[in-house]
mmCIF file of C-alpha atoms in Angstrom:
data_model
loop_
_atom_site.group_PDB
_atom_site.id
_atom_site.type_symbol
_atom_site.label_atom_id
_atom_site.label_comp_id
_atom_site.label_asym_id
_atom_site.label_seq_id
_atom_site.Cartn_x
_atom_site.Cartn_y
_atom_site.Cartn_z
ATOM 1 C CA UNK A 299 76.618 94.546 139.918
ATOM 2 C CA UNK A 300 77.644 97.401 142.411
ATOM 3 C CA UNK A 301 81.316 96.196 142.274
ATOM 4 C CA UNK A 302 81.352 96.705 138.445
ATOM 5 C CA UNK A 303 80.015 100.275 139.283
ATOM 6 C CA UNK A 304 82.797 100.649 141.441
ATOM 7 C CA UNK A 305 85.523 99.294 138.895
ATOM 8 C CA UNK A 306 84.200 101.498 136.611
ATOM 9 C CA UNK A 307 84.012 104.893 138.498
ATOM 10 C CA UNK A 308 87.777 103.432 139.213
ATOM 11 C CA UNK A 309 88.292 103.403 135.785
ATOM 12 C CA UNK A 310 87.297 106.661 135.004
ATOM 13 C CA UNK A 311 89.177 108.080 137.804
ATOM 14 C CA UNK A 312 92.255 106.761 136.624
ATOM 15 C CA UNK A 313 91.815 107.474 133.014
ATOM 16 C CA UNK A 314 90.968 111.187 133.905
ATOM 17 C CA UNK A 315 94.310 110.920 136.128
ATOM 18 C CA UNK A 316 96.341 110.233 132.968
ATOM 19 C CA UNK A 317 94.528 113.076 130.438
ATOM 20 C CA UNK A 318 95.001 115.553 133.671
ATOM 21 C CA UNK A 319 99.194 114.428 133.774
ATOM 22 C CA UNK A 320 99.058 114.928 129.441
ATOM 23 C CA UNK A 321 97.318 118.135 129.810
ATOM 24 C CA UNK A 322 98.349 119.763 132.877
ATOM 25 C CA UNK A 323 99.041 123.833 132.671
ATOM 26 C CA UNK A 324 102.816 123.965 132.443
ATOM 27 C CA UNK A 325 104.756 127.118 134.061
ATOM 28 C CA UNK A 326 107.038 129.228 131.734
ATOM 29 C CA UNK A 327 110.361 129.413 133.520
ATOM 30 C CA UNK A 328 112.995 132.238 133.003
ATOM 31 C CA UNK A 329 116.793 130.614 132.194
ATOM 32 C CA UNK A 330 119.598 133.429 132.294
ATOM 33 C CA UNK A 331 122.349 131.990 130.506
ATOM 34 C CA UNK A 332 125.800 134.579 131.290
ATOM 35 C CA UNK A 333 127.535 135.046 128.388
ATOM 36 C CA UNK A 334 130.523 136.335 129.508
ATOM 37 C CA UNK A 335 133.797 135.584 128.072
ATOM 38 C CA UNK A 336 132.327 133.411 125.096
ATOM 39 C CA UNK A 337 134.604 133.904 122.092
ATOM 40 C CA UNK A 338 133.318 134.028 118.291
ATOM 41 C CA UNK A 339 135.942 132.311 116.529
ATOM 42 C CA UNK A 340 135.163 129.822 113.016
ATOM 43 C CA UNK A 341 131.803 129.928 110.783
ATOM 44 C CA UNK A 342 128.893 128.231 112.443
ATOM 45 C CA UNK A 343 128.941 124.709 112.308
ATOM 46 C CA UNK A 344 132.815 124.714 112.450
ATOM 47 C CA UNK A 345 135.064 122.773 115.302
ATOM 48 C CA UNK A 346 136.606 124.652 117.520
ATOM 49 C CA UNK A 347 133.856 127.093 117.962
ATOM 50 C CA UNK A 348 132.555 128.024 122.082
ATOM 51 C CA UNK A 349 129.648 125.551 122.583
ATOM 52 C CA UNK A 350 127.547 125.414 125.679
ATOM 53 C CA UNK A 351 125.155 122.612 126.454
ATOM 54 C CA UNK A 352 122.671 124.070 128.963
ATOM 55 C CA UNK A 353 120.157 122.173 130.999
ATOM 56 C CA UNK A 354 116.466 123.174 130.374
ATOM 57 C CA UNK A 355 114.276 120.167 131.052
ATOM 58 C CA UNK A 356 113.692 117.719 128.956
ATOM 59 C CA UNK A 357 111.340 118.612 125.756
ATOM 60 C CA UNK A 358 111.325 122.156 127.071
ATOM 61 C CA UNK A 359 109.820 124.720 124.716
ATOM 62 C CA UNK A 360 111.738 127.912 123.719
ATOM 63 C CA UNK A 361 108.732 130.851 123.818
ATOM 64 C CA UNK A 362 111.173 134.087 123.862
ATOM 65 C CA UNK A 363 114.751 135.452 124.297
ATOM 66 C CA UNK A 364 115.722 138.628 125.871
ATOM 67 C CA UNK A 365 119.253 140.081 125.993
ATOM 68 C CA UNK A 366 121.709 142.702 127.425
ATOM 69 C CA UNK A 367 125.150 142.514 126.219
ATOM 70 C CA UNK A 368 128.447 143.833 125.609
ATOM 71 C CA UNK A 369 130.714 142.928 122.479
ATOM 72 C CA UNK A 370 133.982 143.303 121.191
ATOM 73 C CA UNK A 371 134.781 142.685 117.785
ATOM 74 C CA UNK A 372 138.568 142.702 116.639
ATOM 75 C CA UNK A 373 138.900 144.819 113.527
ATOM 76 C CA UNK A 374 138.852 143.911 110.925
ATOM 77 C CA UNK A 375 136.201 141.999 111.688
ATOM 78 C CA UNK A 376 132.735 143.733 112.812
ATOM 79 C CA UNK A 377 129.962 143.291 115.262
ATOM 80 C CA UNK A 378 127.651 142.284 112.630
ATOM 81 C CA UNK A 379 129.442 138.951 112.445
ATOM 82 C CA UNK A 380 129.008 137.931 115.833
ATOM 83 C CA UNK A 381 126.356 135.592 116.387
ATOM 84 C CA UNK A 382 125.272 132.809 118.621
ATOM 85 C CA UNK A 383 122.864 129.430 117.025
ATOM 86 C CA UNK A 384 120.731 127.647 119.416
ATOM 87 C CA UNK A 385 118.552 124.797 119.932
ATOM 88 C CA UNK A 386 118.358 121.235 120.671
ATOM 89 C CA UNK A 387 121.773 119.255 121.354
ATOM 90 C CA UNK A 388 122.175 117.317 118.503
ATOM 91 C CA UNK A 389 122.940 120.507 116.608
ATOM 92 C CA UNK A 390 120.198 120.264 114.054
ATOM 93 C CA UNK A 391 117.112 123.207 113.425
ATOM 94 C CA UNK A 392 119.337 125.960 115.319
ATOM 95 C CA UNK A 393 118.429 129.522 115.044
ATOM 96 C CA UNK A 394 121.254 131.792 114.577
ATOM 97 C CA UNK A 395 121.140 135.144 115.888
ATOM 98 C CA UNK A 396 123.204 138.322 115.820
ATOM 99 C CA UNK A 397 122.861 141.205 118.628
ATOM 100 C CA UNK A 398 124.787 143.569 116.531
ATOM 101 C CA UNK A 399 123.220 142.700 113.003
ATOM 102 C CA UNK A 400 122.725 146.254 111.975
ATOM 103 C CA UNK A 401 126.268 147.546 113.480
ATOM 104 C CA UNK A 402 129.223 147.527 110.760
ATOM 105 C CA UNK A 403 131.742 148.283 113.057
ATOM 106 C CA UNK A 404 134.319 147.134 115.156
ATOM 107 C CA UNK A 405 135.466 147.556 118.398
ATOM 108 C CA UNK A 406 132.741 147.598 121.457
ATOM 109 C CA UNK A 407 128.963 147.987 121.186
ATOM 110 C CA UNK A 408 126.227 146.986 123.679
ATOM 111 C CA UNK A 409 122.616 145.603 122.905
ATOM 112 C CA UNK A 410 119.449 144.653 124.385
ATOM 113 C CA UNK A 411 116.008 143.894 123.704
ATOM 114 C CA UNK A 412 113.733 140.412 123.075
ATOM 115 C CA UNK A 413 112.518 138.164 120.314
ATOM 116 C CA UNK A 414 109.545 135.782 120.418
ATOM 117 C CA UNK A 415 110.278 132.737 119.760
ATOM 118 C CA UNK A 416 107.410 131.020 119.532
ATOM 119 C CA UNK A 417 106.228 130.902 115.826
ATOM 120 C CA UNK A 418 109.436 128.930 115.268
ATOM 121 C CA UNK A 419 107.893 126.121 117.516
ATOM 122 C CA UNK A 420 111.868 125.845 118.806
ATOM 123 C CA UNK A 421 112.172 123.211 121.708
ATOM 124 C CA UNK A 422 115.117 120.959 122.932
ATOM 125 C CA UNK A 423 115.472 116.843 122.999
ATOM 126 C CA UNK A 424 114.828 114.415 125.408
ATOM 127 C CA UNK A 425 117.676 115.270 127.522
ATOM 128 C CA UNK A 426 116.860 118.417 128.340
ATOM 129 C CA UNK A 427 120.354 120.389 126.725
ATOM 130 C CA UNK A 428 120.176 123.368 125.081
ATOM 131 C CA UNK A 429 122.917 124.338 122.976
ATOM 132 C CA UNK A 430 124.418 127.512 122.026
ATOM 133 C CA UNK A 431 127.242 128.332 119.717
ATOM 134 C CA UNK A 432 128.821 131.356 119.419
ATOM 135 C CA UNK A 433 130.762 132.174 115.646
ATOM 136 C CA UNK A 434 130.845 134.144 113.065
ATOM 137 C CA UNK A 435 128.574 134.893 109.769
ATOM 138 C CA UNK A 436 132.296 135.809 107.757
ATOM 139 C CA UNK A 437 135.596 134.998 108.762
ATOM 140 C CA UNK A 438 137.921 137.211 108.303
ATOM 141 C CA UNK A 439 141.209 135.710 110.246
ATOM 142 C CA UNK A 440 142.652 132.461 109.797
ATOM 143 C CA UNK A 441 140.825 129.509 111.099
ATOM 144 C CA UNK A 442 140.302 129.413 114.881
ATOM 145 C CA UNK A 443 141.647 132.688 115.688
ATOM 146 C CA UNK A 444 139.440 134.437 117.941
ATOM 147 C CA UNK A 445 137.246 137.441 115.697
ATOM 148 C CA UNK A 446 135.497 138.544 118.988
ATOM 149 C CA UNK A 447 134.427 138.571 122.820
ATOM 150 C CA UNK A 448 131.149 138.254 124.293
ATOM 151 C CA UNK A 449 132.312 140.602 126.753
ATOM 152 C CA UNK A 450 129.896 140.611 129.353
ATOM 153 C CA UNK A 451 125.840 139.819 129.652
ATOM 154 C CA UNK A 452 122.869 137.108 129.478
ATOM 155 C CA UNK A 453 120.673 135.726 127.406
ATOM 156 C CA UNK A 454 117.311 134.855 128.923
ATOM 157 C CA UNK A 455 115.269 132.286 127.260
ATOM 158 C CA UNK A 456 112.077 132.300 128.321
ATOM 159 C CA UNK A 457 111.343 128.512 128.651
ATOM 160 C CA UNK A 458 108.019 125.976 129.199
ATOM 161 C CA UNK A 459 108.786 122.749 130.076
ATOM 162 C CA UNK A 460 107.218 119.829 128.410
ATOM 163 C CA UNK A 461 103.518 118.792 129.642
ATOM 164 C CA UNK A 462 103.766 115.132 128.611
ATOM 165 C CA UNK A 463 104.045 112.634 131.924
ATOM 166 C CA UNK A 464 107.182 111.044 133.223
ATOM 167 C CA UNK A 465 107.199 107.419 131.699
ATOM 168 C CA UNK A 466 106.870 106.067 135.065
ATOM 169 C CA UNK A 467 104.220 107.691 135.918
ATOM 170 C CA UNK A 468 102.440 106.596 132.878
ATOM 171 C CA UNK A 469 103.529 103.183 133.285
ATOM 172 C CA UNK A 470 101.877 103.311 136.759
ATOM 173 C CA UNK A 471 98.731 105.007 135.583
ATOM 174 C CA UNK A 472 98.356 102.242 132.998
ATOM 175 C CA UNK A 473 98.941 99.589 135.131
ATOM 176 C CA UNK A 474 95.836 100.593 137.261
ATOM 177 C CA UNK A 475 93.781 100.871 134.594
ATOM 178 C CA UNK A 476 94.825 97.136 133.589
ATOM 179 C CA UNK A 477 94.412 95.914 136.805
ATOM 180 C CA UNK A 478 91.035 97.975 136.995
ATOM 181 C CA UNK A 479 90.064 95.653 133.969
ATOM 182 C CA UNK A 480 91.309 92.588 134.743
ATOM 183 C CA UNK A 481 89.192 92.534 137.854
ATOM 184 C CA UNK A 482 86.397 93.888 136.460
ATOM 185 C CA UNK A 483 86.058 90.697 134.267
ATOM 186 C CA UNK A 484 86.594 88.684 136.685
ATOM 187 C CA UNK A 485 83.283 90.067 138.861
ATOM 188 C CA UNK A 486 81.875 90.031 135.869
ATOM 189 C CA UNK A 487 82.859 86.338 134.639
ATOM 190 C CA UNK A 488 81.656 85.049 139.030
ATOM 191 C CA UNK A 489 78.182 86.805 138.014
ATOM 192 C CA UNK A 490 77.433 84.866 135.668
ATOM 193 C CA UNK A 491 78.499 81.752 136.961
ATOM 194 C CA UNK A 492 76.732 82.227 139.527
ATOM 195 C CA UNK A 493 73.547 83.254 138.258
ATOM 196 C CA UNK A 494 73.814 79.908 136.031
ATOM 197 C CA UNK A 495 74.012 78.247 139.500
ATOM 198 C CA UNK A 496 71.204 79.861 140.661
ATOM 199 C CA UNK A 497 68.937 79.045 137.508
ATOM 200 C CA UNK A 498 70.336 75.428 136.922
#
């Protein structure tokens, strides 16, 4: 009877190991991503557009983004146009945003400030990649022909990574807590034979 107390206090141990790796308190991480030299060429979505895979952890969470940049649009194009999509890899549930979006001019302008990201419930894929592409919301020269330059800059996501367990250390967690039960009816399956011994 006391070893079956033991296997299961072992059992809660482990199973209170595995909620504490699902629900551990994850650390928000800054990722400055320098912008520098990016090009805004073709309509979103369009080949030959700059695209940067960037590695955040995999599942990570997008909470905010802060920025400080310079731009250069090429009249006749305008700094409205410029704009950068982000999100997961495979290219899918991007959000598209444009520093300038107010600014109908061309030529150079600079920009900073933040966004919160977080009622968009944004994160990346199992890999880990965050993507970013830079184009335009109009094109106004013929296709791929540079309409402007991400002259100089960052933009800092502001990133949580994801609180479910490496698979492995699941897998190991798990196994305990088979093993755990496995032996526990075993003890259990010698105490009775051997209190049918003892009675027979």
């Amino acid at each position: 009877m006391k070893r079956l107390h033991h296997f299961a206090a072992a059992s809660v141990v482990a199973a209170s190991a595995l909620l504490g790796l699902a629900s551990a308190p994850v650390q928000a991480t800054p990722v400055a991503i320098d912008v520098g030299g990016a090009q805004s060429i073709n309509l979103q979505g369009e080949a030959g557009n700059t695209v940067w895979l960037i590695d955040v952890g995999a599942n990570a969470v997008l909470n905010s983004l802060s920025w400080s940049l310079d731009l250069n649009a090429f009249a006749p194009s305008v700094l409205s146009e410029m704009q950068v999509s982000f999100g997961g890899s495979s290219g899918l549930d991007l959000l598209t945003f444009a520093p300038g979006g107010a600014d109908f001019a061309s030529g150079a302008g600079s920009y900073s400030g933040s966004l919160d990201l977080s009622p968009f419930g944004l994160s990346v894929g199992a890999d880990g990649l965050l993507r970013l592409e830079f184009s335009e919301a109009y094109k106004d020269f013929a296709l791929d022909v540079a309409e402007g330059e991400w002259l100089r800059g960052s933009l800092t996501f502001d990133v949580t990574a994801s609180a479910v367990p490496e698979p492995g250390t699941a897998a190991l967690v798990l196994l305990g807590l088979g093993l755990i039960g496995i032996r526990t009816r075993r003890a259990h399956a010698h105490a009775q034979t051997a209190r049918r011994h003892v009675v027979g």
